Amino acid sequence: MSSLNRTQNSDPPTSSIRAAAYVRMSTEHQQYSTENQLDTIRAYASENDLEIVRVYTDAGKSGLSLDGRDALQRLLGDIESRSANFTIVLVYDVSRWGRFQDPDVSASYEVRCRQAGVAIEYCAEQFRNDGSLSSAIVKQVKRSMAAEYSRELSVKVFAGQSRLIGLGFRQGGPAGYGLRRQLVDQHGNLKTVLEHGEQKSLQTDRVVLVPGPESEQRIVREIYRMFVEEGRAEREVAQILNERGQLPSPGHRWTRGAIHQILVNEKYAGHNVWNKTSGKLNERRVSNPEALWVRADNAFPALVEPLLFNAAQLIIQSRTKHLTDDQILDALRGLLARKGYLSGLLIDEEEECPSSSTFRSRFGSLLRSYSLIGYTPARDYAYIEANQRLRELYPQVLTSTIQRIQEVGAQVEVEESTQLLWISQEVRASIVLCRCQELPSGSLRWKIRFDAGLSPDLTIAVRMQPGELEARDYYVFPAMDQFAPKIRLAEANARELELYRFDTLDILSTLTRRVALPGAA
């Protein structure tokens, strides 16, 4: 713990220096609870003759953005308005400002406080925040590590969620009209049905989809019947239901887009499909190509017979089969000209435009459809697409690694929350997939980012080939040899780095093999 070196007067101080405390907790770190943070901050204040006059608390708030962090916004507002009755802010550590993907954002909050005459002191760090070059360097490294922790954790959480989808469990989001969410305990026993807005209370419980009220089920089947057997368009089906008073919920009316979503959503045929869209680390949500979807067919009872569901899909697809690619893209250009932007929901509500699923089917993804008409959203999605491919590959690499270790007789468990491998109850290993970056010169580069926040004993870095479709080679680093939070690799590297490189994962089997020791003489 750092401490203050204030000038000591011969006479005892007449009063303590007034300070405020800022604490934040997200659901990812129980050991960093607000109570634990405050215990450390209070001990620090006592040791350094500081009087805590106010505590600002953001409990259960993500550190990825400022949105929703009311306490931090109040703290900054009080300081910058000069209404604060303190001159120091005590923070547990650097990461409590946030795990922003741009480390400069975290730094900016400290700068704003200093510019208003309020100092920042970190109570659990091993350095003094005294403005020296060394403290500036350490803080920047810790900010970058905090951001990287979120990125790596995101990949591992995705792998865990993908596994649960394959087992037939629902991953977030409302059930949808005609369906309900039901809890399942860790032994597979059915529990209560969740009402709208209710969440599970036990971490070990899972959620499955079950049929909703019979009245809603009848309307879902009626939507399919009118569309398939009577040949009615989505907007016409919506109008009929609204005129009958069969509304989706009090105060809401059926729309073309709502009917279309029921007709194309595979959950009504009993299939569990996930990752159609994604928005990692507070980024804008994007539509993913079908190759990246995670699915489990026949995961729960279907509301619509397979024959009727498939017939609806054929009708929807046939509506645009006779249209050329140019005609479909012209419709998209017209919508863009009228609205000024594009989204899947906007496309589905437009009568004269093919549905968003049509663009995904014809061109591979909505993003590629946008690029074909010269529409570029306000960011570069190349990095996201590469990461999507890595997330898709991660479960395969994890499974093959476990199999190789088990082949030599070792036991392997996977920590569900972190996806770390727990080998023979002795070694914890992290698998990191490294995206291949091609420079303008044609040279290839990879970045290995270590899981510093999870403290694994081994880090297995998988260097991917260009395109992120297959592994190139592997680097296996023991924790004691991880001398930096990240390493940048070229196609050929220094000898001290090449010592850790292997063409296959056989070395991992060797490292984890149990060897019988001869008895003492």
XYZ file of C-alpha atoms in Angstrom:
521
model
C 0.000 0.000 0.000
C 1.313 3.434 -0.920
C 1.691 6.153 1.704
C 2.067 9.921 1.884
C 5.296 11.696 2.836
C 3.974 14.989 4.112
C 6.165 17.505 5.887
C 5.886 16.952 9.624
C 5.505 20.064 11.788
C 6.790 20.212 15.324
C 3.257 20.933 16.515
C 0.511 18.334 15.958
C -1.973 19.198 13.183
C -5.130 20.913 14.312
C -7.372 19.073 11.833
C -7.276 16.307 9.281
C -7.250 16.902 5.549
C -10.718 16.389 4.090
C -11.059 13.638 1.468
C -13.701 11.828 -0.569
C -13.707 8.130 -1.485
C -14.778 6.709 -4.850
C -15.566 2.983 -5.113
C -16.902 0.918 -8.004
C -17.817 -2.739 -8.299
C -18.885 -4.703 -11.361
C -20.204 -8.253 -11.281
C -16.878 -9.630 -12.541
C -14.928 -9.146 -9.283
C -16.490 -10.190 -6.005
C -13.127 -9.698 -4.280
C -13.285 -6.030 -5.279
C -16.621 -5.401 -3.531
C -17.343 -1.853 -2.457
C -17.108 -2.902 1.206
C -13.625 -4.349 0.731
C -12.515 -1.262 -1.168
C -13.820 1.021 1.568
C -12.036 -0.996 4.279
C -8.718 -0.445 2.486
C -9.473 3.232 1.811
C -10.434 3.909 5.440
C -7.254 2.245 6.693
C -5.227 4.368 4.283
C -7.020 7.529 5.427
C -6.377 6.700 9.076
C -2.669 6.117 8.470
C -2.296 9.407 6.603
C -4.448 11.704 8.788
C -7.237 12.066 6.214
C -10.889 12.595 7.103
C -13.329 10.955 4.674
C -16.254 13.371 4.419
C -18.074 11.774 1.489
C -18.262 8.414 -0.300
C -19.268 8.092 -3.962
C -20.377 4.532 -4.797
C -21.100 2.913 -8.174
C -22.247 -0.592 -7.200
C -22.697 -3.222 -9.897
C -21.607 -0.836 -12.664
C -19.472 -1.834 -15.624
C -16.187 -0.013 -16.046
C -16.426 -0.009 -19.846
C -18.061 3.400 -20.114
C -19.306 6.365 -18.093
C -22.944 5.534 -18.897
C -24.946 4.655 -15.792
C -22.135 5.551 -13.391
C -24.037 8.267 -11.588
C -21.650 8.448 -8.625
C -18.599 9.134 -10.796
C -20.510 11.780 -12.728
C -21.563 13.430 -9.444
C -17.981 13.315 -8.194
C -16.658 15.036 -11.308
C -19.525 17.546 -11.238
C -18.907 18.468 -7.600
C -15.180 18.920 -8.219
C -15.458 20.936 -11.426
C -18.213 23.164 -10.017
C -15.920 23.959 -7.069
C -18.644 22.822 -4.656
C -16.624 19.921 -3.259
C -15.742 20.156 0.437
C -12.624 17.996 0.018
C -9.213 18.339 -1.628
C -8.287 14.681 -2.150
C -10.098 11.733 -3.745
C -9.142 8.280 -2.498
C -9.516 5.400 -4.979
C -8.763 1.726 -4.362
C -6.658 1.228 -7.517
C -6.236 2.525 -11.070
C -8.797 0.112 -12.572
C -11.638 1.549 -10.445
C -11.851 4.534 -12.805
C -12.824 2.004 -15.453
C -11.682 -0.633 -17.906
C -12.024 1.650 -20.903
C -10.785 0.268 -24.214
C -9.033 3.616 -24.715
C -6.738 3.984 -21.664
C -6.627 7.750 -22.193
C -10.284 7.960 -21.165
C -9.424 6.631 -17.710
C -6.537 9.073 -17.459
C -8.770 12.001 -18.414
C -10.850 11.721 -15.213
C -7.778 12.032 -13.036
C -6.625 15.018 -15.112
C -10.003 16.736 -14.690
C -9.760 16.373 -10.921
C -6.195 17.711 -10.778
C -7.060 20.696 -12.964
C -9.764 21.618 -10.436
C -7.237 21.451 -7.593
C -8.209 18.018 -6.238
C -5.509 15.361 -5.882
C -5.986 11.623 -6.517
C -4.424 8.975 -4.306
C -4.545 5.201 -4.879
C -4.795 3.220 -1.670
C -3.936 -0.305 -2.835
C -1.245 0.433 -5.402
C 2.475 -0.072 -4.863
C 3.460 3.367 -6.140
C 2.963 6.973 -5.091
C 0.781 9.060 -7.359
C 3.186 11.982 -7.116
C 3.323 13.108 -10.746
C 6.738 11.553 -11.333
C 7.695 9.878 -14.613
C 7.734 6.448 -12.976
C 4.200 6.837 -11.592
C 2.919 8.040 -14.980
C 4.396 4.989 -16.702
C 3.003 2.550 -14.142
C -0.474 4.085 -14.348
C -0.513 3.878 -18.146
C 0.523 0.215 -18.025
C -2.187 -0.557 -15.462
C -4.821 1.249 -17.536
C -3.836 -0.803 -20.584
C -3.919 -3.996 -18.528
C -7.406 -3.130 -17.257
C -8.623 -2.656 -20.834
C -6.986 -5.881 -22.003
C -8.516 -7.829 -19.139
C -11.971 -6.873 -20.426
C -11.098 -7.929 -23.964
C -9.761 -11.333 -22.950
C -12.623 -11.935 -20.516
C -15.067 -11.139 -23.323
C -13.635 -13.971 -25.447
C -13.848 -16.438 -22.570
C -17.397 -15.444 -21.634
C -18.412 -15.911 -25.274
C -16.999 -19.445 -25.273
C -18.916 -20.281 -22.088
C -22.152 -18.868 -23.484
C -21.695 -20.824 -26.729
C -21.406 -24.059 -24.751
C -24.624 -23.308 -22.849
C -26.475 -22.563 -26.094
C -25.390 -25.959 -27.401
C -26.936 -27.525 -24.294
C -30.259 -25.834 -25.086
C -30.179 -23.020 -22.524
C -31.345 -19.496 -23.276
C -28.747 -16.704 -23.069
C -30.390 -13.396 -22.180
C -33.121 -11.389 -23.854
C -36.912 -11.634 -23.616
C -38.628 -14.890 -24.568
C -40.770 -13.281 -27.252
C -44.490 -13.365 -27.950
C -46.015 -16.793 -27.304
C -43.040 -18.046 -25.297
C -41.873 -17.843 -21.692
C -38.599 -18.355 -19.799
C -38.430 -21.171 -17.258
C -35.702 -21.795 -14.700
C -33.816 -25.102 -14.597
C -31.622 -25.986 -11.616
C -28.144 -27.492 -11.844
C -29.616 -31.022 -11.790
C -31.961 -30.378 -14.728
C -35.126 -30.016 -12.654
C -37.695 -27.480 -13.872
C -38.445 -24.598 -11.532
C -40.614 -21.486 -11.744
C -41.580 -19.608 -14.921
C -40.082 -16.121 -14.963
C -42.359 -13.157 -15.513
C -41.327 -10.310 -17.800
C -38.386 -8.470 -16.246
C -37.659 -11.136 -13.623
C -34.130 -12.535 -13.390
C -32.731 -15.733 -11.925
C -31.451 -15.440 -8.352
C -29.038 -18.413 -8.301
C -25.906 -18.446 -10.463
C -26.222 -22.209 -10.998
C -29.743 -21.933 -12.469
C -30.255 -21.905 -16.236
C -33.104 -20.705 -18.437
C -34.996 -22.571 -21.165
C -37.848 -21.472 -23.406
C -41.289 -23.021 -22.925
C -44.661 -22.350 -24.587
C -46.550 -19.361 -23.196
C -50.305 -18.929 -22.648
C -52.473 -20.936 -25.020
C -54.087 -17.726 -26.335
C -50.692 -16.426 -27.498
C -49.748 -19.799 -28.988
C -52.973 -19.756 -31.058
C -52.150 -16.288 -32.410
C -48.633 -17.351 -33.404
C -50.043 -20.327 -35.320
C -52.700 -18.053 -36.845
C -49.972 -15.695 -38.090
C -48.268 -18.587 -39.885
C -51.591 -19.904 -41.237
C -52.632 -16.523 -42.682
C -49.203 -15.997 -44.194
C -48.725 -19.494 -45.665
C -52.239 -20.820 -46.374
C -54.074 -17.560 -47.153
C -51.132 -15.836 -48.825
C -51.468 -12.637 -46.818
C -48.533 -10.191 -46.522
C -47.070 -9.313 -43.136
C -48.642 -5.859 -43.066
C -52.047 -7.347 -43.874
C -51.699 -9.934 -41.085
C -50.814 -7.150 -38.635
C -53.857 -5.112 -39.707
C -56.235 -8.078 -39.247
C -54.952 -8.846 -35.757
C -55.171 -5.190 -34.719
C -58.758 -4.934 -36.001
C -59.707 -8.037 -34.006
C -58.222 -6.501 -30.876
C -55.680 -9.325 -30.573
C -52.846 -7.004 -29.597
C -49.340 -8.201 -28.658
C -49.618 -6.381 -25.308
C -51.763 -3.614 -23.806
C -51.082 -0.312 -25.542
C -49.106 -1.877 -28.411
C -50.169 -2.794 -31.943
C -48.836 -5.305 -34.420
C -46.524 -3.959 -37.141
C -45.117 -5.441 -40.331
C -41.712 -5.820 -38.704
C -43.123 -7.590 -35.619
C -45.022 -10.096 -37.775
C -41.970 -10.651 -39.960
C -39.776 -11.386 -36.929
C -42.204 -14.064 -35.726
C -42.204 -15.622 -39.192
C -38.418 -15.847 -39.485
C -37.358 -16.519 -35.885
C -36.292 -20.142 -35.473
C -37.256 -20.282 -31.816
C -40.867 -20.802 -32.928
C -39.686 -24.027 -34.594
C -37.936 -25.060 -31.351
C -34.385 -24.132 -32.382
C -32.020 -22.268 -30.055
C -30.014 -19.759 -32.127
C -27.654 -17.147 -30.672
C -25.041 -14.589 -31.759
C -26.965 -13.284 -34.751
C -25.870 -9.870 -33.554
C -23.111 -8.858 -31.165
C -21.837 -5.745 -29.444
C -18.809 -6.551 -27.330
C -17.249 -4.168 -24.826
C -19.898 -1.446 -25.225
C -19.376 -1.230 -28.974
C -22.245 -0.741 -31.420
C -24.173 -3.908 -32.140
C -23.544 -5.458 -35.540
C -25.222 -8.256 -37.496
C -23.114 -11.396 -37.790
C -22.937 -13.694 -40.831
C -24.739 -17.015 -40.416
C -21.412 -18.880 -40.165
C -20.876 -17.221 -36.763
C -24.287 -18.094 -35.328
C -24.356 -20.577 -32.445
C -27.285 -22.988 -32.587
C -28.911 -26.078 -31.071
C -31.788 -27.529 -33.114
C -34.897 -28.940 -31.408
C -33.791 -27.512 -28.077
C -37.328 -26.882 -26.762
C -40.996 -27.494 -27.770
C -41.963 -25.895 -31.084
C -45.043 -23.655 -31.370
C -45.198 -24.169 -35.135
C -44.921 -27.461 -37.028
C -41.683 -27.805 -39.029
C -43.597 -28.100 -42.320
C -45.455 -24.824 -41.722
C -42.330 -23.018 -40.528
C -40.272 -24.170 -43.520
C -43.058 -23.173 -45.901
C -42.989 -19.637 -44.480
C -39.227 -19.451 -45.037
C -39.595 -20.580 -48.648
C -42.257 -17.945 -49.306
C -40.104 -15.191 -47.821
C -37.080 -16.325 -49.808
C -39.029 -16.696 -53.064
C -40.281 -13.110 -52.899
C -36.799 -11.890 -53.787
C -35.512 -14.822 -55.843
C -36.577 -13.232 -59.084
C -34.856 -9.984 -58.158
C -31.287 -9.471 -59.316
C -28.558 -8.401 -56.926
C -28.651 -4.923 -58.444
C -32.404 -4.608 -57.898
C -32.108 -5.642 -54.269
C -29.254 -3.208 -53.675
C -31.213 -0.435 -55.414
C -33.995 -0.932 -52.859
C -31.419 -0.579 -50.104
C -30.013 2.601 -51.696
C -33.509 4.049 -51.850
C -34.115 3.327 -48.173
C -30.789 4.927 -47.260
C -31.645 8.026 -49.304
C -35.001 8.376 -47.535
C -33.868 7.672 -43.960
C -30.210 8.710 -43.927
C -29.058 5.536 -42.134
C -29.619 1.772 -42.218
C -30.371 -0.935 -39.652
C -31.914 -4.395 -39.649
C -35.052 -3.139 -37.881
C -35.444 -0.241 -40.309
C -35.127 -2.608 -43.285
C -37.736 -5.021 -41.893
C -40.286 -2.228 -41.383
C -39.943 -0.987 -44.980
C -42.649 -2.400 -47.260
C -40.774 -1.784 -50.524
C -37.476 -3.232 -49.333
C -36.518 -6.924 -48.993
C -36.091 -8.106 -45.415
C -32.794 -7.978 -43.552
C -32.606 -11.788 -43.700
C -32.689 -11.542 -47.498
C -29.615 -9.322 -47.540
C -27.788 -11.683 -45.175
C -28.696 -14.675 -47.327
C -27.829 -13.026 -50.644
C -24.648 -11.156 -49.666
C -23.403 -12.957 -46.553
C -24.121 -10.210 -44.016
C -25.787 -6.837 -43.622
C -22.360 -5.257 -43.301
C -21.303 -6.499 -46.739
C -24.619 -5.323 -48.194
C -23.915 -1.868 -46.809
C -20.448 -1.828 -48.352
C -21.822 -2.754 -51.783
C -23.897 0.441 -51.895
C -21.103 2.590 -50.473
C -22.620 2.988 -47.020
C -20.024 2.932 -44.253
C -21.167 3.096 -40.624
C -19.168 5.467 -38.454
C -16.421 2.948 -37.652
C -14.122 0.302 -39.180
C -15.555 -3.200 -38.636
C -12.544 -5.186 -39.912
C -11.216 -5.673 -36.379
C -14.617 -6.830 -35.110
C -15.009 -9.337 -37.946
C -11.580 -10.808 -37.178
C -12.488 -11.100 -33.498
C -15.754 -12.814 -34.439
C -13.794 -15.476 -36.287
C -11.539 -15.910 -33.251
C -14.526 -16.295 -30.931
C -15.937 -18.963 -33.253
C -12.640 -20.872 -33.226
C -11.987 -20.560 -29.481
C -14.261 -23.449 -28.346
C -12.596 -25.766 -30.896
C -9.098 -24.920 -29.653
C -10.242 -25.307 -26.054
C -11.749 -28.737 -26.755
C -8.725 -30.048 -28.682
C -6.371 -28.857 -25.936
C -8.372 -30.675 -23.288
C -8.360 -33.850 -25.373
C -4.568 -33.764 -25.809
C -4.030 -33.389 -22.071
C -6.494 -36.165 -21.228
C -4.724 -38.504 -23.647
C -1.696 -38.563 -21.340
C -3.809 -39.297 -18.270
C -4.181 -35.830 -16.770
C -7.488 -34.508 -15.446
C -8.813 -31.254 -16.878
C -11.600 -29.005 -15.651
C -12.756 -25.729 -17.184
C -13.597 -22.832 -14.896
C -16.930 -21.705 -16.267
C -16.577 -18.026 -15.369
C -13.051 -17.558 -16.785
C -12.591 -20.542 -19.155
C -9.204 -21.215 -17.545
C -8.047 -24.849 -17.689
C -7.487 -26.430 -14.271
C -5.066 -29.287 -14.973
C -4.699 -32.132 -12.453
C -5.716 -29.699 -9.710
C -2.235 -28.181 -9.995
C -1.824 -25.956 -13.074
C -4.144 -23.218 -14.332
C -3.710 -22.443 -18.046
C -5.109 -19.662 -20.219
C -5.590 -19.988 -23.985
C -5.177 -16.741 -25.941
C -5.918 -16.502 -29.673
C -3.717 -13.929 -31.459
C -5.141 -12.148 -34.498
C -2.835 -11.880 -37.507
C -2.259 -8.296 -38.655
C -0.902 -7.640 -42.131
C 1.115 -4.430 -42.465
C 1.069 -2.293 -45.653
C 4.506 -3.756 -46.456
C 3.034 -7.278 -46.438
C 4.758 -8.299 -43.201
C 2.742 -10.106 -40.536
C 2.469 -9.182 -36.869
C 0.759 -10.691 -33.816
C 0.066 -9.327 -30.341
C 0.043 -11.642 -27.334
C -1.890 -10.159 -24.441
C -1.502 -11.968 -21.145
C -4.347 -12.635 -18.708
C -2.737 -10.635 -15.924
C -6.023 -10.265 -14.061
C -6.615 -14.043 -13.948
C -3.025 -15.014 -13.004
C -2.745 -18.341 -14.886
C 0.317 -20.542 -14.380
C 0.645 -21.026 -18.148
C -0.416 -18.893 -21.095
C -0.914 -20.751 -24.380
C -0.819 -18.158 -27.172
C -2.161 -19.425 -30.508
C -0.836 -17.454 -33.479
C -3.466 -17.470 -36.218
C -2.875 -17.554 -39.950
C -4.129 -14.551 -41.986
C -7.910 -14.692 -42.048
C -8.142 -16.258 -38.560
C -9.327 -19.624 -39.908
C -6.515 -21.865 -38.652
C -3.625 -21.885 -36.203
C -0.098 -21.141 -37.385
C 1.871 -22.163 -34.275
C 1.860 -21.903 -30.473
C 3.783 -20.023 -27.778
C 3.676 -21.451 -24.254
C 4.731 -19.003 -21.523
C 5.030 -19.887 -17.822
C 3.796 -17.104 -15.540
C 7.308 -16.418 -14.245
C 8.492 -15.600 -17.782
C 5.722 -13.128 -18.647
C 7.845 -10.020 -18.465
C 5.337 -7.596 -20.032
C 1.528 -7.314 -20.231
C 1.727 -7.876 -23.986
C 4.283 -8.958 -26.588
C 4.415 -8.046 -30.255
C 5.652 -10.842 -32.523
C 6.882 -10.825 -36.118
C 7.273 -13.779 -38.487
C 10.839 -14.232 -37.189
C 11.684 -13.259 -33.617
C 14.606 -13.086 -31.232
C 15.955 -16.361 -29.892
C 14.752 -15.676 -26.342
C 11.172 -15.595 -27.678
C 11.544 -18.518 -30.082
C 12.388 -20.743 -27.097
C 8.669 -20.658 -26.257
C 7.422 -21.451 -29.794
C 6.047 -24.871 -30.790
C 4.476 -26.186 -33.983
C 1.923 -28.289 -32.098
C 0.435 -28.514 -28.606
C 2.326 -31.741 -27.868
C 4.581 -29.779 -25.513
C 1.548 -29.084 -23.324
C 0.924 -32.798 -22.954
C 4.547 -33.235 -21.926
C 4.415 -30.415 -19.395
C 1.298 -31.800 -17.710
C 2.232 -35.491 -17.773
C 2.635 -37.035 -14.329
C 5.964 -38.829 -13.841
C 6.560 -41.470 -11.193
C 9.514 -40.642 -8.949
C 11.844 -43.446 -7.795
C 11.683 -44.233 -4.117
C 14.413 -43.031 -1.809
C 17.216 -45.484 -1.160
